[in-house]
Amino acid sequence: MPAAVYIGDGELAVRDIPVPAPGPGDVLVEVSHCGICGTDLHLVLEGYARPGSVLGHEWAGTVAALGEGVEGWSEGSPVVLDPTPGCGRCRACRGGRPSVCLERPPVDFLDFHGAFTRYVLVPAARLLHVPKSLSTRDAALVEPTAIALHSIGLSGVQPDDAVLVTGAGPVGLLTTAVLASRGVGDITVSEPARRRRERALAVGAARAIRPDELPRAPMGRPVERPFSVVFECSGHAAAAEAALDQLDFAGTLVFVGTGRDLPRINHNRMIVMELTVMGAYNYDGSGFGPALELLASGSLPLDLLIEPVDVTLDGVGDAMRRLAAGELPGKVMVRPEVSR
Ligand SMILES: [Zn+2]
Ligand SMILES: [Zn+2]
């Protein structure tokens, strides 16, 4: 089967790889669509990926073949993969934070068998049915939607809060749309690219500004129009530093986007204003069920969150470069075919 394989030096190429055979308890899933994630961009464009690996974890598909002993699934059923739950016993799990369960196997982003190809092999026990009202293309948005739900839940944001989202790429846009669907009305998005600012307004932001329009903070006092919660979705150090400056007393900054440059955090400001800075990683303990429900509810503008034109396996590298350059606002979906 054709796959977009990482070949080193920030490049992908279409190669033929064997179709995996389902073992006992496994299901072979035919990938319908797989979204390109910020993590994929870091791994490929910054050269961290292991040559020979196939990336892509934001997929939805249909059951293609069942391994021995698998019951309750039939060929053609639309499915997504639910994340591994925490152990339920460790300090993190007991505190309601299974996304950082202490008993997890170490995360190995390099040893990866992803879905930028035609078939993936998954344990049947971790499959979820895609609701009838949701296409598999839209269902491929389940993982980033679950991430947005998790960061929003951790932040403690309330509907009457003034919220700032820094960065309006796929993650910032999804965070904005999910906030709006949760009744948050006062959302400002800061983003340098005009097309992304326009898209932010279309998916639920009340205001979209350039990062240079954010004021510098006076010492020990809030800016004129402060925010109670900021979601930093850009992964840029300058955005994180500006984000902290925009918080009101007792405000919360949630780091959602990873990045290479490290921000300088003004601890004096955090002390005097009792600010909270937190990271949000992965998903809630309830897994992908609530995200599937939200996607199927029709309350998210999926046609604006997903780019209208899908790419094929030979176009993944190019789409990654365009995403990194800020040219594409929404999530790019990959169809596991080859165009030429
Ligand atoms: Zn992802
Ligand atoms: Zn645990």
mmCIF file of C-alpha atoms and ligand atoms in Angstrom:
data_model
loop_
_atom_site.group_PDB
_atom_site.id
_atom_site.type_symbol
_atom_site.label_atom_id
_atom_site.label_comp_id
_atom_site.label_asym_id
_atom_site.label_seq_id
_atom_site.Cartn_x
_atom_site.Cartn_y
_atom_site.Cartn_z
ATOM 1 C CA MET A 1 0.000 0.000 0.000
ATOM 2 C CA PRO A 2 1.280 3.526 -0.694
ATOM 3 C CA ALA A 3 2.415 5.617 2.285
ATOM 4 C CA ALA A 4 3.906 9.078 2.848
ATOM 5 C CA VAL A 5 7.200 7.963 4.404
ATOM 6 C CA TYR A 6 9.682 10.274 6.153
ATOM 7 C CA ILE A 7 12.965 9.955 4.267
ATOM 8 C CA GLY A 8 15.085 12.399 6.304
ATOM 9 C CA ASP A 9 16.122 16.068 5.876
ATOM 10 C CA GLY A 10 12.570 17.316 6.381
ATOM 11 C CA GLU A 11 11.261 15.410 3.347
ATOM 12 C CA LEU A 12 8.501 12.881 2.708
ATOM 13 C CA ALA A 13 8.195 10.523 -0.250
ATOM 14 C CA VAL A 14 5.520 8.054 -1.353
ATOM 15 C CA ARG A 15 6.778 4.494 -0.851
ATOM 16 C CA ASP A 16 5.131 1.103 -0.983
ATOM 17 C CA ILE A 17 4.841 -0.603 2.422
ATOM 18 C CA PRO A 18 3.232 -3.952 3.339
ATOM 19 C CA VAL A 19 -0.415 -4.061 4.442
ATOM 20 C CA PRO A 20 -0.326 -5.162 8.112
ATOM 21 C CA ALA A 21 -2.042 -8.457 8.995
ATOM 22 C CA PRO A 22 -4.445 -8.293 11.952
ATOM 23 C CA GLY A 23 -3.422 -10.542 14.857
ATOM 24 C CA PRO A 24 -5.792 -11.819 17.571
ATOM 25 C CA GLY A 25 -7.886 -8.935 18.947
ATOM 26 C CA ASP A 26 -6.790 -6.558 16.184
ATOM 27 C CA VAL A 27 -8.821 -4.783 13.543
ATOM 28 C CA LEU A 28 -7.495 -3.587 10.192
ATOM 29 C CA VAL A 29 -8.980 -0.171 9.424
ATOM 30 C CA GLU A 30 -9.060 1.431 5.987
ATOM 31 C CA VAL A 31 -8.173 5.095 6.512
ATOM 32 C CA SER A 32 -10.744 7.498 5.115
ATOM 33 C CA HIS A 33 -8.964 10.733 6.062
ATOM 34 C CA CYS A 34 -6.082 11.707 8.340
ATOM 35 C CA GLY A 35 -5.517 15.279 9.501
ATOM 36 C CA ILE A 36 -2.091 16.927 9.484
ATOM 37 C CA CYS A 37 -1.190 17.891 13.063
ATOM 38 C CA GLY A 38 1.244 20.488 14.431
ATOM 39 C CA THR A 39 3.187 17.573 15.900
ATOM 40 C CA ASP A 40 3.635 16.148 12.387
ATOM 41 C CA LEU A 41 5.006 19.523 11.254
ATOM 42 C CA HIS A 42 7.571 19.601 14.082
ATOM 43 C CA LEU A 43 8.605 15.983 13.434
ATOM 44 C CA VAL A 44 8.996 16.370 9.677
ATOM 45 C CA LEU A 45 10.008 19.968 9.012
ATOM 46 C CA GLU A 46 12.349 20.171 12.005
ATOM 47 C CA GLY A 47 13.739 16.731 11.162
ATOM 48 C CA TYR A 48 12.971 14.885 14.425
ATOM 49 C CA ALA A 49 11.144 12.000 12.753
ATOM 50 C CA ARG A 50 12.908 8.672 12.229
ATOM 51 C CA PRO A 51 13.624 8.001 8.552
ATOM 52 C CA GLY A 52 11.350 5.206 7.352
ATOM 53 C CA SER A 53 8.491 6.125 9.682
ATOM 54 C CA VAL A 54 4.914 6.926 8.624
ATOM 55 C CA LEU A 55 3.266 9.726 10.625
ATOM 56 C CA GLY A 56 -0.376 10.815 10.989
ATOM 57 C CA HIS A 57 -2.484 10.120 14.083
ATOM 58 C CA GLU A 58 -5.682 12.125 13.439
ATOM 59 C CA TRP A 59 -7.551 9.551 11.412
ATOM 60 C CA ALA A 60 -10.987 8.073 10.942
ATOM 61 C CA GLY A 61 -11.805 5.120 8.727
ATOM 62 C CA THR A 62 -13.845 1.992 8.199
ATOM 63 C CA VAL A 63 -13.303 -1.547 9.429
ATOM 64 C CA ALA A 64 -11.614 -3.582 6.655
ATOM 65 C CA ALA A 65 -10.749 -6.920 8.326
ATOM 66 C CA LEU A 66 -11.049 -8.542 11.748
ATOM 67 C CA GLY A 67 -8.367 -10.477 13.625
ATOM 68 C CA GLU A 68 -9.068 -13.730 15.443
ATOM 69 C CA GLY A 69 -11.580 -13.501 18.283
ATOM 70 C CA VAL A 70 -12.814 -10.002 17.456
ATOM 71 C CA GLU A 71 -16.552 -9.609 18.006
ATOM 72 C CA GLY A 72 -18.987 -6.744 17.800
ATOM 73 C CA TRP A 73 -17.459 -5.136 14.696
ATOM 74 C CA SER A 74 -18.249 -5.674 11.059
ATOM 75 C CA GLU A 75 -16.566 -4.700 7.818
ATOM 76 C CA GLY A 76 -17.474 -1.227 6.649
ATOM 77 C CA SER A 77 -18.278 0.192 10.120
ATOM 78 C CA PRO A 78 -16.995 3.770 10.475
ATOM 79 C CA VAL A 79 -14.583 4.052 13.412
ATOM 80 C CA VAL A 80 -12.034 6.174 15.257
ATOM 81 C CA LEU A 81 -9.473 5.121 17.854
ATOM 82 C CA ASP A 82 -10.087 6.009 21.507
ATOM 83 C CA PRO A 83 -6.991 7.026 23.496
ATOM 84 C CA THR A 84 -5.531 4.651 26.086
ATOM 85 C CA PRO A 85 -7.113 5.388 29.460
ATOM 86 C CA GLY A 86 -4.934 6.080 32.495
ATOM 87 C CA CYS A 87 -4.291 3.400 35.138
ATOM 88 C CA GLY A 88 -6.896 4.915 37.444
ATOM 89 C CA ARG A 89 -4.696 4.405 40.527
ATOM 90 C CA CYS A 90 -1.701 6.771 40.343
ATOM 91 C CA ARG A 91 -1.544 10.305 41.785
ATOM 92 C CA ALA A 92 -2.307 11.923 38.399
ATOM 93 C CA CYS A 93 -5.261 9.610 37.625
ATOM 94 C CA ARG A 94 -6.721 10.008 41.135
ATOM 95 C CA GLY A 95 -6.511 13.764 40.622
ATOM 96 C CA GLY A 96 -8.550 13.497 37.401
ATOM 97 C CA ARG A 97 -5.518 13.946 35.104
ATOM 98 C CA PRO A 98 -5.205 10.596 33.257
ATOM 99 C CA SER A 99 -3.575 12.355 30.278
ATOM 100 C CA VAL A 100 -0.397 12.444 32.373
ATOM 101 C CA CYS A 101 -0.886 9.050 34.079
ATOM 102 C CA LEU A 102 2.380 8.135 35.810
ATOM 103 C CA GLU A 103 2.075 4.518 34.622
ATOM 104 C CA ARG A 104 1.967 5.389 30.909
ATOM 105 C CA PRO A 105 4.632 3.796 28.774
ATOM 106 C CA PRO A 106 7.218 6.451 27.861
ATOM 107 C CA VAL A 107 6.039 8.513 24.889
ATOM 108 C CA ASP A 108 8.033 7.567 21.809
ATOM 109 C CA PHE A 109 7.132 9.948 19.014
ATOM 110 C CA LEU A 110 9.781 8.351 16.841
ATOM 111 C CA ASP A 111 8.480 4.788 16.827
ATOM 112 C CA PHE A 112 5.317 5.492 14.959
ATOM 113 C CA HIS A 113 3.022 3.581 12.595
ATOM 114 C CA GLY A 114 0.736 6.335 11.420
ATOM 115 C CA ALA A 115 -2.155 6.835 9.066
ATOM 116 C CA PHE A 116 -0.616 8.722 6.148
ATOM 117 C CA THR A 117 -1.254 5.431 4.346
ATOM 118 C CA ARG A 118 -4.179 3.224 3.344
ATOM 119 C CA TYR A 119 -4.553 0.868 6.343
ATOM 120 C CA VAL A 120 -3.797 0.986 10.075
ATOM 121 C CA LEU A 121 -3.860 -1.839 12.597
ATOM 122 C CA VAL A 122 -5.574 -1.155 15.931
ATOM 123 C CA PRO A 123 -6.732 -3.140 18.986
ATOM 124 C CA ALA A 124 -10.502 -3.752 18.681
ATOM 125 C CA ALA A 125 -10.971 -2.830 22.351
ATOM 126 C CA ARG A 126 -10.027 0.760 21.601
ATOM 127 C CA LEU A 127 -12.349 1.391 18.642
ATOM 128 C CA LEU A 128 -15.279 3.802 18.832
ATOM 129 C CA HIS A 129 -18.254 3.907 16.456
ATOM 130 C CA VAL A 130 -18.579 7.123 14.464
ATOM 131 C CA PRO A 131 -22.145 8.477 14.897
ATOM 132 C CA LYS A 132 -24.332 8.113 11.790
ATOM 133 C CA SER A 133 -24.748 11.875 11.341
ATOM 134 C CA LEU A 134 -20.976 12.396 11.059
ATOM 135 C CA SER A 135 -18.894 11.669 7.943
ATOM 136 C CA THR A 136 -15.563 9.898 8.440
ATOM 137 C CA ARG A 137 -13.875 13.014 6.996
ATOM 138 C CA ASP A 138 -15.365 15.183 9.754
ATOM 139 C CA ALA A 139 -14.765 12.442 12.346
ATOM 140 C CA ALA A 140 -11.023 12.702 11.605
ATOM 141 C CA LEU A 141 -11.213 15.965 13.577
ATOM 142 C CA VAL A 142 -11.952 14.015 16.769
ATOM 143 C CA GLU A 143 -8.429 14.064 18.244
ATOM 144 C CA PRO A 144 -7.805 17.834 18.029
ATOM 145 C CA THR A 145 -11.402 18.425 19.208
ATOM 146 C CA ALA A 146 -10.710 16.264 22.277
ATOM 147 C CA ILE A 147 -7.531 18.305 22.872
ATOM 148 C CA ALA A 148 -9.519 21.556 22.717
ATOM 149 C CA LEU A 149 -12.133 20.175 25.140
ATOM 150 C CA HIS A 150 -9.344 19.151 27.530
ATOM 151 C CA SER A 151 -7.531 22.507 27.571
ATOM 152 C CA ILE A 152 -10.839 24.366 27.923
ATOM 153 C CA GLY A 153 -11.891 22.097 30.799
ATOM 154 C CA LEU A 154 -8.553 22.485 32.618
ATOM 155 C CA SER A 155 -8.644 26.283 32.240
ATOM 156 C CA GLY A 156 -11.873 26.607 34.247
ATOM 157 C CA VAL A 157 -13.113 29.224 31.746
ATOM 158 C CA GLN A 158 -16.664 30.501 32.315
ATOM 159 C CA PRO A 159 -19.107 31.810 29.655
ATOM 160 C CA ASP A 160 -18.774 35.423 30.856
ATOM 161 C CA ASP A 161 -14.961 35.419 30.809
ATOM 162 C CA ALA A 162 -13.005 37.622 28.414
ATOM 163 C CA VAL A 163 -10.789 35.134 26.565
ATOM 164 C CA LEU A 164 -7.738 35.619 24.339
ATOM 165 C CA VAL A 165 -6.543 32.945 21.900
ATOM 166 C CA THR A 166 -3.029 33.533 20.527
ATOM 167 C CA GLY A 167 -2.503 31.868 17.149
ATOM 168 C CA ALA A 168 -5.288 31.018 14.677
ATOM 169 C CA GLY A 169 -3.902 27.931 13.004
ATOM 170 C CA PRO A 170 -5.920 24.700 13.159
ATOM 171 C CA VAL A 171 -5.550 24.416 16.974
ATOM 172 C CA GLY A 172 -6.392 28.059 17.733
ATOM 173 C CA LEU A 173 -9.391 27.959 15.387
ATOM 174 C CA LEU A 174 -10.725 24.763 16.926
ATOM 175 C CA THR A 175 -10.212 26.147 20.444
ATOM 176 C CA THR A 176 -12.099 29.305 19.417
ATOM 177 C CA ALA A 177 -14.974 27.325 17.880
ATOM 178 C CA VAL A 178 -15.294 24.987 20.873
ATOM 179 C CA LEU A 179 -15.227 27.962 23.285
ATOM 180 C CA ALA A 180 -17.989 29.630 21.262
ATOM 181 C CA SER A 181 -20.030 26.399 21.280
ATOM 182 C CA ARG A 182 -19.667 26.406 25.076
ATOM 183 C CA GLY A 183 -21.273 29.850 25.280
ATOM 184 C CA VAL A 184 -18.125 31.969 25.638
ATOM 185 C CA GLY A 185 -18.938 35.172 23.748
ATOM 186 C CA ASP A 186 -16.022 37.506 24.430
ATOM 187 C CA ILE A 187 -13.232 35.843 22.427
ATOM 188 C CA THR A 188 -10.342 37.821 20.962
ATOM 189 C CA VAL A 189 -7.896 36.091 18.625
ATOM 190 C CA SER A 190 -4.430 37.451 17.903
ATOM 191 C CA GLU A 191 -2.775 36.197 14.715
ATOM 192 C CA PRO A 192 -0.342 37.728 12.199
ATOM 193 C CA ALA A 193 -1.829 36.136 9.032
ATOM 194 C CA ARG A 194 -4.830 37.981 7.605
ATOM 195 C CA ARG A 195 -6.542 34.854 6.219
ATOM 196 C CA ARG A 196 -6.327 33.201 9.619
ATOM 197 C CA ARG A 197 -7.750 36.295 11.367
ATOM 198 C CA GLU A 198 -10.701 36.275 8.959
ATOM 199 C CA ARG A 199 -11.285 32.578 9.600
ATOM 200 C CA ALA A 200 -11.139 33.168 13.384
ATOM 201 C CA LEU A 201 -13.984 35.684 13.093
ATOM 202 C CA ALA A 202 -15.964 33.218 10.989
ATOM 203 C CA VAL A 203 -15.655 30.387 13.561
ATOM 204 C CA GLY A 204 -16.736 32.416 16.589
ATOM 205 C CA ALA A 205 -14.215 35.091 17.625
ATOM 206 C CA ALA A 206 -15.703 38.489 18.462
ATOM 207 C CA ARG A 207 -12.444 40.257 17.564
ATOM 208 C CA ALA A 208 -9.341 39.346 15.570
ATOM 209 C CA ILE A 209 -6.212 41.467 15.917
ATOM 210 C CA ARG A 210 -2.567 41.418 14.896
ATOM 211 C CA PRO A 211 -0.121 40.417 17.669
ATOM 212 C CA ASP A 212 1.466 43.897 17.510
ATOM 213 C CA GLU A 213 -1.876 45.377 18.581
ATOM 214 C CA LEU A 214 -1.550 43.701 21.997
ATOM 215 C CA PRO A 215 -0.316 46.330 24.486
ATOM 216 C CA ARG A 216 2.754 45.966 26.674
ATOM 217 C CA ALA A 217 1.694 45.655 30.314
ATOM 218 C CA PRO A 218 2.359 48.380 32.879
ATOM 219 C CA MET A 219 4.368 47.121 35.848
ATOM 220 C CA GLY A 220 2.220 45.252 38.416
ATOM 221 C CA ARG A 221 -1.095 46.333 36.870
ATOM 222 C CA PRO A 222 -3.376 44.873 34.186
ATOM 223 C CA VAL A 223 -3.555 46.302 30.676
ATOM 224 C CA GLU A 224 -6.577 48.454 29.821
ATOM 225 C CA ARG A 225 -8.613 45.513 28.453
ATOM 226 C CA PRO A 226 -7.309 42.444 30.278
ATOM 227 C CA PHE A 227 -8.394 38.820 29.800
ATOM 228 C CA SER A 228 -9.221 36.269 32.477
ATOM 229 C CA VAL A 229 -8.039 33.309 30.387
ATOM 230 C CA VAL A 230 -5.535 33.071 27.530
ATOM 231 C CA PHE A 231 -4.995 29.971 25.365
ATOM 232 C CA GLU A 232 -1.531 30.114 23.783
ATOM 233 C CA CYS A 233 -1.944 28.052 20.609
ATOM 234 C CA SER A 234 0.880 29.416 18.426
ATOM 235 C CA GLY A 235 3.917 27.834 20.078
ATOM 236 C CA HIS A 236 5.839 31.088 19.627
ATOM 237 C CA ALA A 237 7.831 32.500 22.547
ATOM 238 C CA ALA A 238 6.857 36.114 21.762
ATOM 239 C CA ALA A 239 3.155 35.152 21.781
ATOM 240 C CA ALA A 240 3.513 33.453 25.167
ATOM 241 C CA GLU A 241 5.255 36.500 26.653
ATOM 242 C CA ALA A 242 2.586 38.849 25.249
ATOM 243 C CA ALA A 243 -0.132 36.458 26.480
ATOM 244 C CA LEU A 244 1.027 36.688 30.083
ATOM 245 C CA ASP A 245 0.990 40.484 29.816
ATOM 246 C CA GLN A 246 -2.704 40.488 28.819
ATOM 247 C CA LEU A 247 -3.991 38.631 31.895
ATOM 248 C CA ASP A 248 -6.133 40.225 34.564
ATOM 249 C CA PHE A 249 -5.591 39.619 38.303
ATOM 250 C CA ALA A 250 -6.017 35.895 39.086
ATOM 251 C CA GLY A 251 -5.921 35.143 35.345
ATOM 252 C CA THR A 252 -4.916 31.842 33.750
ATOM 253 C CA LEU A 253 -2.578 31.197 30.820
ATOM 254 C CA VAL A 254 -2.918 27.766 29.224
ATOM 255 C CA PHE A 255 -0.080 26.555 26.993
ATOM 256 C CA VAL A 256 -1.540 24.484 24.155
ATOM 257 C CA GLY A 257 0.980 24.975 21.312
ATOM 258 C CA THR A 258 4.504 23.596 21.604
ATOM 259 C CA GLY A 259 7.485 25.390 20.116
ATOM 260 C CA ARG A 260 11.245 25.453 19.868
ATOM 261 C CA ASP A 261 11.955 28.908 21.340
ATOM 262 C CA LEU A 262 11.419 29.201 25.090
ATOM 263 C CA PRO A 263 9.518 32.230 26.428
ATOM 264 C CA ARG A 264 10.825 34.375 29.280
ATOM 265 C CA ILE A 265 8.186 34.256 32.015
ATOM 266 C CA ASN A 266 7.823 37.384 34.178
ATOM 267 C CA HIS A 267 7.547 35.763 37.592
ATOM 268 C CA ASN A 268 7.201 39.134 39.339
ATOM 269 C CA ARG A 269 4.012 39.737 37.401
ATOM 270 C CA MET A 270 2.756 36.255 38.251
ATOM 271 C CA ILE A 271 3.330 36.920 41.962
ATOM 272 C CA VAL A 272 1.810 40.391 42.178
ATOM 273 C CA MET A 273 -1.230 39.439 40.093
ATOM 274 C CA GLU A 274 -1.545 35.825 41.301
ATOM 275 C CA LEU A 275 -1.502 34.441 37.771
ATOM 276 C CA THR A 276 -1.740 30.743 36.936
ATOM 277 C CA VAL A 277 0.301 29.292 34.077
ATOM 278 C CA MET A 278 -0.531 25.735 33.068
ATOM 279 C CA GLY A 279 -0.001 23.256 30.267
ATOM 280 C CA ALA A 280 -2.713 21.133 28.678
ATOM 281 C CA TYR A 281 -1.620 17.819 27.199
ATOM 282 C CA ASN A 282 -3.821 15.315 25.374
ATOM 283 C CA TYR A 283 -7.332 14.438 26.529
ATOM 284 C CA ASP A 284 -9.839 14.110 29.347
ATOM 285 C CA GLY A 285 -10.402 10.739 31.045
ATOM 286 C CA SER A 286 -13.654 10.334 29.141
ATOM 287 C CA GLY A 287 -11.656 9.797 25.936
ATOM 288 C CA PHE A 288 -12.981 10.743 22.488
ATOM 289 C CA GLY A 289 -16.702 10.089 23.145
ATOM 290 C CA PRO A 290 -17.569 13.702 24.110
ATOM 291 C CA ALA A 291 -15.568 15.072 21.149
ATOM 292 C CA LEU A 292 -17.438 12.762 18.728
ATOM 293 C CA GLU A 293 -20.724 13.930 20.247
ATOM 294 C CA LEU A 294 -19.759 17.580 19.869
ATOM 295 C CA LEU A 295 -18.702 17.040 16.235
ATOM 296 C CA ALA A 296 -21.954 15.196 15.497
ATOM 297 C CA SER A 297 -24.091 17.834 17.236
ATOM 298 C CA GLY A 298 -23.760 20.261 14.344
ATOM 299 C CA SER A 299 -22.715 23.113 16.652
ATOM 300 C CA LEU A 300 -19.193 23.460 15.209
ATOM 301 C CA PRO A 301 -18.563 25.081 11.777
ATOM 302 C CA LEU A 302 -16.750 22.017 10.416
ATOM 303 C CA ASP A 303 -16.602 23.378 6.850
ATOM 304 C CA LEU A 304 -14.544 26.325 8.165
ATOM 305 C CA LEU A 305 -12.370 24.275 10.525
ATOM 306 C CA ILE A 306 -11.359 21.840 7.758
ATOM 307 C CA GLU A 307 -9.718 23.164 4.578
ATOM 308 C CA PRO A 308 -12.014 22.579 1.574
ATOM 309 C CA VAL A 309 -9.389 20.829 -0.564
ATOM 310 C CA ASP A 310 -7.977 17.512 0.689
ATOM 311 C CA VAL A 311 -4.445 16.479 -0.235
ATOM 312 C CA THR A 312 -3.204 13.086 -1.417
ATOM 313 C CA LEU A 313 -0.172 11.241 -0.028
ATOM 314 C CA ASP A 314 2.205 12.892 -2.517
ATOM 315 C CA GLY A 315 0.983 16.329 -1.396
ATOM 316 C CA VAL A 316 1.531 15.949 2.360
ATOM 317 C CA GLY A 317 5.006 17.546 2.471
ATOM 318 C CA ASP A 318 3.856 20.538 0.456
ATOM 319 C CA ALA A 319 0.766 21.000 2.656
ATOM 320 C CA MET A 320 3.004 20.856 5.749
ATOM 321 C CA ARG A 321 5.187 23.667 4.420
ATOM 322 C CA ARG A 322 2.117 25.783 3.618
ATOM 323 C CA LEU A 323 0.674 25.154 7.104
ATOM 324 C CA ALA A 324 3.985 26.111 8.741
ATOM 325 C CA ALA A 325 4.052 29.307 6.673
ATOM 326 C CA GLY A 326 0.582 30.237 7.945
ATOM 327 C CA GLU A 327 -0.938 30.068 4.442
ATOM 328 C CA LEU A 328 -3.660 27.589 5.400
ATOM 329 C CA PRO A 329 -5.936 28.443 8.333
ATOM 330 C CA GLY A 330 -7.857 25.197 8.848
ATOM 331 C CA LYS A 331 -7.095 21.521 9.313
ATOM 332 C CA VAL A 332 -5.749 19.844 6.173
ATOM 333 C CA MET A 333 -7.119 16.352 5.564
ATOM 334 C CA VAL A 334 -5.073 13.722 3.753
ATOM 335 C CA ARG A 335 -6.788 11.103 1.567
ATOM 336 C CA PRO A 336 -4.614 7.973 1.369
ATOM 337 C CA GLU A 337 -4.308 7.962 -2.408
ATOM 338 C CA VAL A 338 -1.641 9.003 -4.871
ATOM 339 C CA SER A 339 -2.457 11.607 -7.494
ATOM 340 C CA ARG A 340 0.360 10.965 -9.945
HETATM 341 ZN ZN ZN B 1 -2.767 15.848 16.727
HETATM 342 ZN ZN ZN B 2 -2.497 6.561 36.292
#
